[in-house]
Every structure is written in structure tokens, then in C-alpha cells.
PDB file of C-alpha atoms in Angstrom:
ATOM      1  CA  MET A   1       7.552  84.509 -69.759  1.00 50.00           C
ATOM      2  CA  SER A   2       7.714  81.104 -71.459  1.00 60.00           C
ATOM      3  CA  ALA A   3       9.958  79.580 -74.039  1.00 67.00           C
ATOM      4  CA  PRO A   4       8.813  79.743 -77.669  1.00 69.00           C
ATOM      5  CA  GLY A   5       6.903  76.705 -78.807  1.00 66.00           C
ATOM      6  CA  ILE A   6       5.622  75.579 -75.415  1.00 71.00           C
ATOM      7  CA  GLY A   7       1.913  74.869 -75.528  1.00 72.00           C
ATOM      8  CA  LYS A   8       1.703  74.881 -79.329  1.00 73.00           C
ATOM      9  CA  GLU A   9       0.411  71.960 -81.350  1.00 74.00           C
ATOM     10  CA  ASN A  10       2.858  70.018 -83.467  1.00 67.00           C
ATOM     11  CA  HIS A  11       2.319  70.475 -87.194  1.00 72.00           C
ATOM     12  CA  PHE A  12       4.110  67.242 -87.983  1.00 70.00           C
ATOM     13  CA  ALA A  13       4.473  64.203 -85.749  1.00 71.00           C
ATOM     14  CA  LEU A  14       5.706  60.727 -86.505  1.00 69.00           C
ATOM     15  CA  PRO A  15       3.207  57.981 -85.707  1.00 69.00           C
ATOM     16  CA  ASP A  16       4.085  55.596 -82.917  1.00 78.00           C
ATOM     17  CA  LEU A  17       4.300  51.860 -83.487  1.00 80.00           C
ATOM     18  CA  ALA A  18       0.899  51.253 -81.859  1.00 85.00           C
ATOM     19  CA  THR A  19      -0.705  53.356 -84.600  1.00 84.00           C
ATOM     20  CA  VAL A  20       1.224  51.481 -87.272  1.00 84.00           C
ATOM     21  CA  ALA A  21       0.114  48.139 -85.810  1.00 86.00           C
ATOM     22  CA  GLN A  22      -3.519  49.087 -86.468  1.00 89.00           C
ATOM     23  CA  LEU A  23      -2.964  49.495 -90.211  1.00 88.00           C
ATOM     24  CA  PRO A  24      -3.849  46.751 -92.697  1.00 93.00           C
ATOM     25  CA  LYS A  25      -1.077  44.207 -93.312  1.00 93.00           C
ATOM     26  CA  PRO A  26       0.055  45.405 -96.781  1.00 94.00           C
ATOM     27  CA  ILE A  27       0.302  49.035 -95.672  1.00 92.00           C
ATOM     28  CA  ARG A  28       2.000  48.017 -92.412  1.00 91.00           C
ATOM     29  CA  ALA A  29       4.544  46.032 -94.420  1.00 93.00           C
ATOM     30  CA  LEU A  30       5.280  49.088 -96.581  1.00 93.00           C
ATOM     31  CA  VAL A  31       5.700  51.284 -93.497  1.00 89.00           C
ATOM     32  CA  TYR A  32       8.131  48.793 -91.956  1.00 91.00           C
ATOM     33  CA  LEU A  33       9.984  48.507 -95.270  1.00 94.00           C
ATOM     34  CA  VAL A  34      10.420  52.281 -95.463  1.00 93.00           C
ATOM     35  CA  MET A  35      11.614  52.383 -91.842  1.00 91.00           C
ATOM     36  CA  LEU A  36      14.100  49.601 -92.522  1.00 94.00           C
ATOM     37  CA  SER A  37      15.414  51.320 -95.643  1.00 96.00           C
ATOM     38  CA  LEU A  38      15.899  54.602 -93.751  1.00 94.00           C
ATOM     39  CA  LEU A  39      17.791  52.809 -90.994  1.00 94.00           C
ATOM     40  CA  THR A  40      19.929  51.035 -93.584  1.00 97.00           C
ATOM     41  CA  VAL A  41      20.828  54.301 -95.317  1.00 97.00           C
ATOM     42  CA  ALA A  42      21.637  55.909 -91.955  1.00 96.00           C
ATOM     43  CA  GLY A  43      23.832  52.957 -90.980  1.00 96.00           C
ATOM     44  CA  ILE A  44      25.744  52.963 -94.266  1.00 98.00           C
ATOM     45  CA  SER A  45      26.192  56.738 -94.040  1.00 97.00           C
ATOM     46  CA  ALA A  46      27.566  56.425 -90.503  1.00 97.00           C
ATOM     47  CA  LEU A  47      29.944  53.678 -91.650  1.00 97.00           C
ATOM     48  CA  LEU A  48      31.216  55.768 -94.558  1.00 93.00           C
ATOM     49  CA  ALA A  49      31.637  58.806 -92.318  1.00 94.00           C
ATOM     50  CA  SER A  50      33.667  56.800 -89.826  1.00 95.00           C
ATOM     51  CA  ILE A  51      35.839  55.439 -92.657  1.00 91.00           C
ATOM     52  CA  VAL A  52      36.488  58.998 -93.848  1.00 87.00           C
ATOM     53  CA  VAL A  53      37.374  60.197 -90.350  1.00 90.00           C
ATOM     54  CA  ILE A  54      39.711  57.269 -89.727  1.00 92.00           C
ATOM     55  CA  GLY A  55      41.277  57.744 -93.153  1.00 88.00           C
ATOM     56  CA  GLN A  56      41.869  61.416 -92.445  1.00 87.00           C
ATOM     57  CA  LEU A  57      43.351  60.755 -89.008  1.00 89.00           C
ATOM     58  CA  THR A  58      45.689  58.016 -90.188  1.00 90.00           C
ATOM     59  CA  GLY A  59      46.648  59.825 -93.380  1.00 83.00           C
ATOM     60  CA  ALA A  60      45.486  56.943 -95.582  1.00 82.00           C
ATOM     61  CA  PHE A  61      43.778  59.341 -97.969  1.00 77.00           C
ATOM     62  CA  ASN A  62      42.956  63.009 -98.307  1.00 78.00           C
ATOM     63  CA  VAL A  63      39.315  63.975 -98.856  1.00 73.00           C
ATOM     64  CA  ALA A  64      40.309  67.444-100.126  1.00 76.00           C
ATOM     65  CA  SER A  65      42.059  65.844-103.097  1.00 77.00           C
ATOM     66  CA  PHE A  66      38.747  64.343-104.269  1.00 71.00           C
ATOM     67  CA  MET A  67      37.080  67.746-104.578  1.00 69.00           C
TER      68      MET A  67
END
């Protein structure tokens, strides 16, 4: 008996950086730009989430009042 999914091919896989390095320069620049924008959005989201949690814990503001 094996766990589900073991031995199956992945339908979707992210390329590694070695594959990206083989792309032409303009396309490589776009790939890096998209990666940077995703990391920026994730960082800003994490910052906002931490502000909300700290605000809730300290009582500075109530998120339920905004909804």
C-alpha cells in the first residue's frame, strides 16, 4: 500500500533557475521581474498581516469594525 501521488508525474512544476538562465536575455529579465513582483507582494502582505495582528493584540484598532 502506498500513499496517493507517489510515483505520479507532476502536471505543473516551476522551472529551476538553471532553466531560466538558459533563456534569452529579454525573456529572462521578464521572468526575474515577475519573480521580484511576486516576492514584493508577498512581503507587503506579510507586513500588513503583522500590523493587523499587532493592532488587534494591543487594541489599537478593531478589524471587525471595518467590515
